[in-house]
Coordinates of C-alpha atoms and ligand atoms in Angstrom, one line a residue:
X10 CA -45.6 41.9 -64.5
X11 CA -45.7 39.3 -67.1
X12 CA -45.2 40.1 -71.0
X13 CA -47.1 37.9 -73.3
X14 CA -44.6 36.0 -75.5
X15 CA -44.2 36.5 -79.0
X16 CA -46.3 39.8 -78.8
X17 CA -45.3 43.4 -78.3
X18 CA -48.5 44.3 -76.8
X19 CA -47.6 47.0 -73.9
X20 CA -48.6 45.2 -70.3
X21 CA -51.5 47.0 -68.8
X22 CA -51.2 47.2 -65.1
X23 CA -54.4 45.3 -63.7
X24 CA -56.4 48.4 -62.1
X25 CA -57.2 47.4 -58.4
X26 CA -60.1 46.1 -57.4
X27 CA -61.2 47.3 -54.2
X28 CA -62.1 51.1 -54.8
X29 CA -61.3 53.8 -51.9
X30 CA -65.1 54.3 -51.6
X31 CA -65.9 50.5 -51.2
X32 CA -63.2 49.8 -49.1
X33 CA -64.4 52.6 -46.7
X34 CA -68.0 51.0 -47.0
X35 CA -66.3 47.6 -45.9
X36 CA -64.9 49.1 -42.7
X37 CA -67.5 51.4 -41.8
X38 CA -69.9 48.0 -41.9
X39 CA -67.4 46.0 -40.3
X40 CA -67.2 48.5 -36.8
X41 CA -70.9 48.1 -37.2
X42 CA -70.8 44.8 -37.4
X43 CA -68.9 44.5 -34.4
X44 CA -70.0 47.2 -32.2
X45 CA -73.6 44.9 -32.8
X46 CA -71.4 41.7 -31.4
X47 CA -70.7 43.5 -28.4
X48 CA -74.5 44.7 -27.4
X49 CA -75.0 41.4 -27.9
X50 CA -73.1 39.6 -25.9
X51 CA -74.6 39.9 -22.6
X52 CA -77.9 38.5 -23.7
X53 CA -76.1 35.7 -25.5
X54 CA -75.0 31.9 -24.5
X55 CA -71.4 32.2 -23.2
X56 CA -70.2 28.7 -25.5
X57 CA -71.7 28.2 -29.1
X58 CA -73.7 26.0 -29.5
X59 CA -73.4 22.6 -31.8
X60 CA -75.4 24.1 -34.3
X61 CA -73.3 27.6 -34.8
X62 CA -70.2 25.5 -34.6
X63 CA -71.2 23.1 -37.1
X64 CA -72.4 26.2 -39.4
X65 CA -68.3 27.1 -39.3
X66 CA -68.5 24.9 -42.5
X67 CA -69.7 28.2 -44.5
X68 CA -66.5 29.1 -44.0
X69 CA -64.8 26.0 -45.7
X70 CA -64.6 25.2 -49.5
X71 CA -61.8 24.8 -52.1
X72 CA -59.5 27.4 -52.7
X73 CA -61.4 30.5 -53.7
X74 CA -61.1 30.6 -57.7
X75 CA -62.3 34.2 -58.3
X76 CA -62.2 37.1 -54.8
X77 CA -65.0 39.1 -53.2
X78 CA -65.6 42.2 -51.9
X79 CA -64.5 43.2 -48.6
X80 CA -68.0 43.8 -47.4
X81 CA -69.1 40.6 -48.7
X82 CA -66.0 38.9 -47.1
X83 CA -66.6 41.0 -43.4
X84 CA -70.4 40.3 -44.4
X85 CA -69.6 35.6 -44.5
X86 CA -67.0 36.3 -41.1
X87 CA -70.0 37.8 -39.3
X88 CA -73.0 36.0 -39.9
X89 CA -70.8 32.3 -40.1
X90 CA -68.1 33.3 -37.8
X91 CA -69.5 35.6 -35.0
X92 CA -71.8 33.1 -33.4
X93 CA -69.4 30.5 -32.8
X94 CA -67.2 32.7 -31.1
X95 CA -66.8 31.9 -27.3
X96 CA -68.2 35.2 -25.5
X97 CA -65.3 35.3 -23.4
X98 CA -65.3 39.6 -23.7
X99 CA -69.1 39.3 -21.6
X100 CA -69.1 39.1 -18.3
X101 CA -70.3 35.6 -17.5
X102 CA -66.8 33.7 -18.9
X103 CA -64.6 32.7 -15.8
X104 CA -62.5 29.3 -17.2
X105 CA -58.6 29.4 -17.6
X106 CA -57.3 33.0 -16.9
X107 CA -59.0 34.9 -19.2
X108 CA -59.4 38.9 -19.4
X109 CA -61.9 40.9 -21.8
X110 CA -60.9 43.5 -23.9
X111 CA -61.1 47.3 -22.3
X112 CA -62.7 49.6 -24.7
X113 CA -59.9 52.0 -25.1
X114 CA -57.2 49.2 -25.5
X115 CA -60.0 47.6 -27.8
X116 CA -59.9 50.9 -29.9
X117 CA -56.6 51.3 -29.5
X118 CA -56.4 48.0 -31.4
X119 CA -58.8 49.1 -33.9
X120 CA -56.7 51.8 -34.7
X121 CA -53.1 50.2 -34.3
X122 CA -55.0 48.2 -37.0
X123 CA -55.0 50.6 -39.5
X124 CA -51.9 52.1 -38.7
X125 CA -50.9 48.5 -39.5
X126 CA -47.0 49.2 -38.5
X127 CA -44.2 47.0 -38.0
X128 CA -42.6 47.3 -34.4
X129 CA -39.7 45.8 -34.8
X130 CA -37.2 48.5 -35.5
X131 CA -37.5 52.6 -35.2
X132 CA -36.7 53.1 -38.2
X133 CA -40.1 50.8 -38.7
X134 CA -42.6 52.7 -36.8
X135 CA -41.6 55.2 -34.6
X136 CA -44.8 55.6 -33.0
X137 CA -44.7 51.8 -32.2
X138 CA -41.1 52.3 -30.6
X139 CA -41.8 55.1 -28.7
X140 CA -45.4 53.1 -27.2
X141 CA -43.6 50.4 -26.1
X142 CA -40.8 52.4 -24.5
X143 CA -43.6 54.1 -22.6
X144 CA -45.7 51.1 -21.9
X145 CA -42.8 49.0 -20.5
X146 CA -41.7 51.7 -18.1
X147 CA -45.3 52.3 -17.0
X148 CA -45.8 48.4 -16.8
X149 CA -42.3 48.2 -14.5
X150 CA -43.4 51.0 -12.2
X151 CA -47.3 49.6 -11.8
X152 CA -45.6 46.3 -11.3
X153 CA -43.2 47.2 -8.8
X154 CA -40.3 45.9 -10.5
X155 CA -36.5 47.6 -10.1
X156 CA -36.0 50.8 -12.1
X157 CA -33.0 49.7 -14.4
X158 CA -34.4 46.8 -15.9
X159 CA -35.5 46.3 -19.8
X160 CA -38.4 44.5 -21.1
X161 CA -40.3 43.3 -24.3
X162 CA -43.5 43.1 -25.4
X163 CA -44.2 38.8 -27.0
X164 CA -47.7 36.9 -27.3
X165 CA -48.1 36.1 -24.2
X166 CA -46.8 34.6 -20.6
X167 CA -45.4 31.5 -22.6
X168 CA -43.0 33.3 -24.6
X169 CA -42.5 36.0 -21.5
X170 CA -41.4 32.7 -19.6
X171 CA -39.1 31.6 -23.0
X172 CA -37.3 35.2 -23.0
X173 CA -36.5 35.8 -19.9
X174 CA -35.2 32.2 -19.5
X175 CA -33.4 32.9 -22.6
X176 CA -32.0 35.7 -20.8
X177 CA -31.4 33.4 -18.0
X178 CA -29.8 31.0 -19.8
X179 CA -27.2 33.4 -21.4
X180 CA -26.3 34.5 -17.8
X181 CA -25.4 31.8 -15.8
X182 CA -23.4 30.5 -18.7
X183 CA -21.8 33.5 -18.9
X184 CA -20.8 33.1 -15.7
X185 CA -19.3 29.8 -16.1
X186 CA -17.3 31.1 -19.1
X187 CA -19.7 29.8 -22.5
X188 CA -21.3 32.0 -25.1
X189 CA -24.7 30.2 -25.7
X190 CA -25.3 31.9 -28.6
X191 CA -22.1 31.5 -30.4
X192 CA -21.7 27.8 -28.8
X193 CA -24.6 26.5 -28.8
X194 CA -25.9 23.4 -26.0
X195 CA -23.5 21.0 -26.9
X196 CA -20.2 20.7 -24.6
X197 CA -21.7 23.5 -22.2
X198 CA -21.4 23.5 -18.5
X199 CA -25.0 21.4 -17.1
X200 CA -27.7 23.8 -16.0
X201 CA -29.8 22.8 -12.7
X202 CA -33.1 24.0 -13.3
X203 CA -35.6 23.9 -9.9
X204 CA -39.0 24.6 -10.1
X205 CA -42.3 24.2 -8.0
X206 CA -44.4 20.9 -8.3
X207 CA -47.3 23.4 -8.9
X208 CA -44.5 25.2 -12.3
X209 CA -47.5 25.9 -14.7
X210 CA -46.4 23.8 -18.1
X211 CA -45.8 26.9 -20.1
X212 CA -42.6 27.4 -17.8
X213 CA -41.4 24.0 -19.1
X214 CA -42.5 24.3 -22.9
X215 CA -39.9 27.2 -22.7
X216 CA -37.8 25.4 -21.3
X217 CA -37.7 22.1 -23.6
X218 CA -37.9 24.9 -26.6
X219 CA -34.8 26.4 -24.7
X220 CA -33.2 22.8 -25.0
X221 CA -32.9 22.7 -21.1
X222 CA -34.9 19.2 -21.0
X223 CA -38.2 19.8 -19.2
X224 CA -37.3 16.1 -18.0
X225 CA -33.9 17.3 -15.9
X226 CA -35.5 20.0 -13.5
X227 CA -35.6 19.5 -10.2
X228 CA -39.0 19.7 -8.6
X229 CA -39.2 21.2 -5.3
X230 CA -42.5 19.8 -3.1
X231 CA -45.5 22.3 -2.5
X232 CA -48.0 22.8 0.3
X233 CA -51.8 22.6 0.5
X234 CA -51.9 25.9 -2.0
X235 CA -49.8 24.8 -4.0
X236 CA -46.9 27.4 -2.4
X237 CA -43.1 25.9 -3.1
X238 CA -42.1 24.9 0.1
X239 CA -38.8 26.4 1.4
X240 CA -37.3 23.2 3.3
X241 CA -37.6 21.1 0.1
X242 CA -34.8 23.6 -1.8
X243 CA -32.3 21.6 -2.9
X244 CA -28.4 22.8 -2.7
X245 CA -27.3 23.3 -6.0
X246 CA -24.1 24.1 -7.0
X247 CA -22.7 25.5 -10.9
X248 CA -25.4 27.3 -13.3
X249 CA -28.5 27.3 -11.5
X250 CA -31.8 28.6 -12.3
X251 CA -35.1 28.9 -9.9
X252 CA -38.3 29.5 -11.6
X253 CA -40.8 31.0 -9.1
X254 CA -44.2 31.1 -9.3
X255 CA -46.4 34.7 -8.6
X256 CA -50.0 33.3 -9.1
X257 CA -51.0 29.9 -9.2
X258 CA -53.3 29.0 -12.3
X259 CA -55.8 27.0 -9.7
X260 CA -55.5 28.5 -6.6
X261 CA -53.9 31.9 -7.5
X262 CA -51.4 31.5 -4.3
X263 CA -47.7 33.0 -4.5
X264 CA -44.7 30.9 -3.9
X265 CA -42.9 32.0 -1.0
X266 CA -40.4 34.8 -2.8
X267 CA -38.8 36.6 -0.3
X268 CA -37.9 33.5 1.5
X269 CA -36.3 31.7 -1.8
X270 CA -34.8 34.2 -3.7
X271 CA -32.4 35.6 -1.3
X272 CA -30.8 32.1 -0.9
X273 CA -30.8 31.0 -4.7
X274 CA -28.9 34.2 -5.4
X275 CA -26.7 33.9 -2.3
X276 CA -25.6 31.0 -4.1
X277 CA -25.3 32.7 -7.5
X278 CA -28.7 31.4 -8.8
X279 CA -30.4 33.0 -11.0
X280 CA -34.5 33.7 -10.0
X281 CA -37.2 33.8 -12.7
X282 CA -40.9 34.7 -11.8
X283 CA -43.8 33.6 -13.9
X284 CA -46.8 36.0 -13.0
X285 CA -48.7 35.6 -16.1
X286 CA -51.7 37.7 -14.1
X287 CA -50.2 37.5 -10.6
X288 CA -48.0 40.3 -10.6
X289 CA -50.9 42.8 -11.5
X290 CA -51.5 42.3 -7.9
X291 CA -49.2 44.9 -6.8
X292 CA -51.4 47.6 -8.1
X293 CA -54.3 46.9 -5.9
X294 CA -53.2 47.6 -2.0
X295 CA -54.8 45.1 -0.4
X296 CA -52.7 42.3 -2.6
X297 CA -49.6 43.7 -2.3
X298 CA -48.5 41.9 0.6
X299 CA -48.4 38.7 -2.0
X300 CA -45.6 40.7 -4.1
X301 CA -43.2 40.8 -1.0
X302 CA -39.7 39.6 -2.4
X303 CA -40.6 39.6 -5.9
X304 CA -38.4 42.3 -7.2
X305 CA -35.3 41.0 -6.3
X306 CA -35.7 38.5 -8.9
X307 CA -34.0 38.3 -12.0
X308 CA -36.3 38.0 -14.3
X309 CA -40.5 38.3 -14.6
X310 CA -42.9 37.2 -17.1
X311 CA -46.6 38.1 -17.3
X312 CA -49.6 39.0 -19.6
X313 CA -51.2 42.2 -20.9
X314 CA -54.4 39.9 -22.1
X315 CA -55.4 38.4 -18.9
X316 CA -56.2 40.6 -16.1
X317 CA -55.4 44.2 -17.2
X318 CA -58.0 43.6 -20.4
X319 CA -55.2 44.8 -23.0
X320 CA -57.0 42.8 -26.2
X321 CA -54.9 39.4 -27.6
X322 CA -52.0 38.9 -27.7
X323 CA -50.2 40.7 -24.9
X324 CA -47.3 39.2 -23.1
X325 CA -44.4 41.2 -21.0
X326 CA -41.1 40.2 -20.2
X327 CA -38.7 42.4 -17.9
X328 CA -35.1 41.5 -16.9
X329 CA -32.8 42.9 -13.6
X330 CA -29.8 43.2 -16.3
X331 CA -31.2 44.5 -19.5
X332 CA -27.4 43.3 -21.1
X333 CA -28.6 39.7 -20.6
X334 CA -31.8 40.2 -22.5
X335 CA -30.0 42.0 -25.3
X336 CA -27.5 39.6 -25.8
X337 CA -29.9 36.5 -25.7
X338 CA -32.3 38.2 -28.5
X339 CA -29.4 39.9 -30.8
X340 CA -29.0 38.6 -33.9
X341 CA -26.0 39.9 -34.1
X342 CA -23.1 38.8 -31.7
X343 CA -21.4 42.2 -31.5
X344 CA -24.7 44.4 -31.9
X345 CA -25.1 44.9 -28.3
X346 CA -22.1 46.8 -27.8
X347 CA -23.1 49.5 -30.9
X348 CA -25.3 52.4 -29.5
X349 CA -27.7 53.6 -31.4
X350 CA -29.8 56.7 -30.4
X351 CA -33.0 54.8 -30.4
X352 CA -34.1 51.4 -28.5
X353 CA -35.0 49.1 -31.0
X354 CA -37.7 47.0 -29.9
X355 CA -36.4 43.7 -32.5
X356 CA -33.0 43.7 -29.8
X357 CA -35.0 42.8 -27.1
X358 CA -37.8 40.2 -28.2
X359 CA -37.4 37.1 -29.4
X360 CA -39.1 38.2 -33.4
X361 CA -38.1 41.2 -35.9
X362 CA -41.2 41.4 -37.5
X363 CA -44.5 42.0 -35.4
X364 CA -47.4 44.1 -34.5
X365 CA -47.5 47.4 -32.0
X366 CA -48.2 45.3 -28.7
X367 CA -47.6 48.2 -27.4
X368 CA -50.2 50.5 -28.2
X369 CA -52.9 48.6 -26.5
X370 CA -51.0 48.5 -23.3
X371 CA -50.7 52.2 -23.6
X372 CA -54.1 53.0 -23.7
X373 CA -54.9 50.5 -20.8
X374 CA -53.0 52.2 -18.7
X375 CA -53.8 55.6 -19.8
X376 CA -57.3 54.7 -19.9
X377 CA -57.9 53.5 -16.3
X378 CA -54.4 54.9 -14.3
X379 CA -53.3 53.5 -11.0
X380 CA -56.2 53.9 -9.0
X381 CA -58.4 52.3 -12.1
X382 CA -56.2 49.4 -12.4
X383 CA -56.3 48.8 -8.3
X384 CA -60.0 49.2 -8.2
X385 CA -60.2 45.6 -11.5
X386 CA -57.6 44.4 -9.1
X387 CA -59.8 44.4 -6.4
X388 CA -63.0 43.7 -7.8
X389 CA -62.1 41.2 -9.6
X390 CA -60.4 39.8 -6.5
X391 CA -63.9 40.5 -4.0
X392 CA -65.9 38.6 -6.6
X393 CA -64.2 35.9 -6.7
X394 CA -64.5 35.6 -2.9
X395 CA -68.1 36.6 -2.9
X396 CA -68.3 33.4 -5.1
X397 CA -66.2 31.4 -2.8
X398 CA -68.3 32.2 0.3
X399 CA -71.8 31.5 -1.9
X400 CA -70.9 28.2 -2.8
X401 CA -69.3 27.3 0.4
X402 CA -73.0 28.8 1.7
X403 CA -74.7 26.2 -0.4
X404 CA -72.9 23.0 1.0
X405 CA -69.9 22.2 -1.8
X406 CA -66.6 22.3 -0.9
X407 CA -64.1 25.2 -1.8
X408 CA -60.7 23.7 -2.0
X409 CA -58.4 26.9 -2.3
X410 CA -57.7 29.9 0.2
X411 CA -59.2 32.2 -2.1
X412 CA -56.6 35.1 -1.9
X413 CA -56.9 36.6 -5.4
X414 CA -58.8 36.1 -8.7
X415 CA -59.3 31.9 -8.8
X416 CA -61.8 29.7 -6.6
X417 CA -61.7 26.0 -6.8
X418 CA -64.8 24.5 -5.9
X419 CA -65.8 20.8 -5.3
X420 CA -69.5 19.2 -5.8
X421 CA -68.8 16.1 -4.7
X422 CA -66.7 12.6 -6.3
X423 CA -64.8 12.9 -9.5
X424 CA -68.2 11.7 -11.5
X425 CA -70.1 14.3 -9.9
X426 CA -67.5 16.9 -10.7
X427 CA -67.8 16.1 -14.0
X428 CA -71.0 16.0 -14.8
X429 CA -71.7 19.3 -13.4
X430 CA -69.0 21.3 -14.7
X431 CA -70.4 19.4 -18.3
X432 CA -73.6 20.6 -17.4
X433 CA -72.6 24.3 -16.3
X434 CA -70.9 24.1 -19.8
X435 CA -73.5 23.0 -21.8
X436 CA -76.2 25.1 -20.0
X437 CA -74.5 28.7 -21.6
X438 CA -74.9 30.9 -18.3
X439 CA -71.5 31.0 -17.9
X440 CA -68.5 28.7 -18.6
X441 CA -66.1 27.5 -15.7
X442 CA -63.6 25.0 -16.7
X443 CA -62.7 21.7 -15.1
X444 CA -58.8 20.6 -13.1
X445 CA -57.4 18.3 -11.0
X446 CA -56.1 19.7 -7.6
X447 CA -53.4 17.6 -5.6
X448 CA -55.5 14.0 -6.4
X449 CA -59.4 15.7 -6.6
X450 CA -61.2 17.1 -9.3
X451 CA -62.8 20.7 -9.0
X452 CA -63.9 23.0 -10.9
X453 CA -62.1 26.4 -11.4
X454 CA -63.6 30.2 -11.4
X455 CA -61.5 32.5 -12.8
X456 CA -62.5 36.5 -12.5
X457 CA -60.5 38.5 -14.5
X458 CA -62.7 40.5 -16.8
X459 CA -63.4 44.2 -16.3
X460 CA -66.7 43.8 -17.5
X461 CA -68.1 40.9 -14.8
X462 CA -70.6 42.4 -12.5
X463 CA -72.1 41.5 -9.5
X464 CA -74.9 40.9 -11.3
X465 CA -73.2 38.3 -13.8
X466 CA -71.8 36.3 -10.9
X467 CA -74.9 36.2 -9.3
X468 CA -77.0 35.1 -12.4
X469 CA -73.8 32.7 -12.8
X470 CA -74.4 31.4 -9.4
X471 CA -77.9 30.7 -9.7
X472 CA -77.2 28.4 -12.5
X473 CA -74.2 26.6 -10.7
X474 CA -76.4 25.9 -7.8
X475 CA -79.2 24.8 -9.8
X476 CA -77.2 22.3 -12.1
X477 CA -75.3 21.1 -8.8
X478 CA -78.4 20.4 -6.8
X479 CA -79.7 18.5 -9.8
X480 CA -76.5 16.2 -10.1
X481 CA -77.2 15.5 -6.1
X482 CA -80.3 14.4 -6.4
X483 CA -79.8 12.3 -9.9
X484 CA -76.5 10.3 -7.5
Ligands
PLP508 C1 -51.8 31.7 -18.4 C2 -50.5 31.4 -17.7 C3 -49.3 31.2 -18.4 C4 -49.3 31.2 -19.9 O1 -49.7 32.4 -20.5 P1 -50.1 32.6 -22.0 O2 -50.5 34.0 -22.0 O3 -51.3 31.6 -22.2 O4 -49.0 32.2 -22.8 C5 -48.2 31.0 -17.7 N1 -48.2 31.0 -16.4 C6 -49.3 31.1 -15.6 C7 -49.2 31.1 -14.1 C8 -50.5 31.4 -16.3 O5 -51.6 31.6 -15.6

């Protein structure tokens, strides 16, 4: 606290502002705010439109001069901010990958909210520890992935595929006799990276951020899915990584694991999976055959926020030899080697500093179980193919074997494409997204929200063939 110069008055500490009651008043209206967002979401458009995001400008001004009350702060966020939100937690949202938020993981962030701990260290938050602890070990065994190995909760599949290539990275360096960490890049042995024409690019933003050179990989061709194909490996000798792929974005097909990895690690290779919401596959029974091979991989990265509904952000990261992940996150050369009678969650992800990730995967698991998990799986996984056969019912082409979550779906030349998937868009029904598959445009349906009904995809489908059969006859 300041003194005033010159003076001896006695500085007053400035009383706070926020009283207990009026904070309470500000929270209370905020969960009914948002419980209100929620009843309203099914009856709403799916994208904004111009108008709500142009009223975003409430929002704007010059630096606040003088504060307001919470309410009248939560009270501006609502009535500015609520309507431009996308209304990607209904059940009509199917572009990207995109999961809604589970009510007891949504709770669960409510509350994780107010508990408002720091999960990097025990000593931190032991509640936030201990969630983690349980949530990665429930996460391994739902995933199917070897007992021993460690994991970390980060953001999302783009810092999953960062970590565990971090880990990767330390490894097979390792091996060839450098300490990344203490050496750095410069002078080390070359790393051959090989990946999939079809590598999603968050695989290679982790790996120009890991200062590997997204530019040097190898690319191995694919087939019609989009599936790595084994007779294009190339022989690679010295530090090699192979970044598989469990879950393409457009087509949702796996890359042919138990075919690949045994030969990358018969020649010492070390095998990465990115199965941002693939890998939730092995939950539901009729999927699993995808998995085959996976867990004799080295490393695995995937999300909590797209198909198991665990609110943003929620990314996983596991690795075979939890050693390697240790020593690629440890900030301190030698801390690896001290035990401590508690895992410390900042030893195993890339920040020290974060939120409880954790809890929210906790409840989603506890909330639905195995069997509850299995049955999104496969929902999910039958409406998507419902809407693959409707569409291929009414004339347009579906591009993909639909074998899990994503459909790829063709209404005619490039123009066409786009003018419909504009027009779907625009028209607030639903929103599907727009891609380019091996030379055509399509667009992509994505079902990964617990709350999509058949209902939704029909009402979705109505408007899709409606807008298409439009485009036809305007050609
Ligand atoms: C979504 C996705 C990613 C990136 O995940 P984020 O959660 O957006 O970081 C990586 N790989 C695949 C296959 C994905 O579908």
């Amino acid at each position: 606290m300041q003194k005033s110069r010159g003076k001896s008055t006695r500085a007053r500490p400035i009383p706070r502002k926020s009283s207990g009651a009026g904070a309470e008043a500000a929270l209370q209206d905020a969960t009914q705010r948002a419980l209100r967002y929620l009843r309203g979401l099914p009856g709403r458009r799916v994208f904004p439109g111009a108008t709500e995001v142009q009223r975003l400008q409430a929002l704007d001004g010059p630096v606040p001069e003088s504060g307001a009350d919470a309410s009248q702060v939560i009270q501006l966020l609502d009535e500015a901010g609520s309507p431009a939100t996308v209304a990607s937690a209904g059940g009509r949202y199917f572009g990207f990958v995109v999961g809604g938020a589970l009510p007891a993981a949504l709770g669960a962030n409510w509350l994780a909210g107010a508990w408002n701990q720091n999960a990097g260290l025990f000593t931190l938050s032991p509640v936030a520890a201990r969630l983690e602890e349980i949530a990665l070990r429930w996460s391994r065994e739902l995933l199917g992935l070897p007992a021993g190995s460690e994991g970390a909760f980060v953001t999302g599949a783009t810092m999953a595929n960062f970590t565990g290539l971090a880990a990767a990275r330390h490894a097979v360096l390792a091996a060839a006799g450098w300490n990344v960490e203490e050496q750095g890049l410069a002078g080390s042995p070359p790393i051959t990276l090989v990946v999939g024409d079809e590598i999603h690019v968050s695989v290679l933003k982790a790996i120009s951020m890991l200062g590997l050179g997204r530019g040097r990989v190898v690319r191995v061709p694919v087939d019609r899915q989009g599936r790595m194909r084994t007779d294009g490996l190339p022989e690679a000798t010295g530090p090699t990584i192979v970044c598989l792929q469990a879950g393409n974005v457009n087509t949702g097909a796996f890359d042919p694991v138990s075919e690949i990895a045994p030969k990358a690690k018969a020649h010492g290779a070390w095998v990465h999976i990115d199965g941002a919401f693939g890998l939730w596959a092995n939950v539901a029974p009729s999927r699993r055959r995808l998995m085959e091979g996976i867990a004799l991989a080295d490393s695995w990265a995937t999300d909590g926020h797209k198909w198991l509904n665990v609110p943003y952000d929620n990314g996983l990261v596991f690795v075979r030899n939890p050693a390697d992940l240790r020593a690629a996150m440890s900030s301190d050369p030698a801390a690896y080697l001290v035990t401590s009678d508690h895992r410390e969650p900042s030893h195993f992800a890339p920040e020290m500093s974060r939120r409880a990730r954790g809890v929210e995967m906790w409840a989603a698991i506890r909330a639905l179980g195995r069997t509850g998990i299995a049955e999104l799986v496969e929902r999910t996984c039958q409406l998507a193919s419902y809407f693959g056969d409707q569409l291929r019912g009414a004339g347009f082409d579906v591009l993909n074997d639909v074998v899990l979550n994503q459909v790829l779906v063709s209404f005619g030349d490039d123009e066409t494409n786009s003018r419909v998937i504009s027009a779907v868009q625009a028209d607030g029904t639903c929103w599907c997204g727009g891609t380019r598959w091996q030379g055509r445009s399509a667009m992509r349906i994505s079902v990964s929200s617990w709350a999509t009904t058949k209902e939704d995809v029909d009402r979705s489908l109505r408007a899709i063939r409606r807008i298409a059969g439009d485009a036809r006859h305007h050609r």
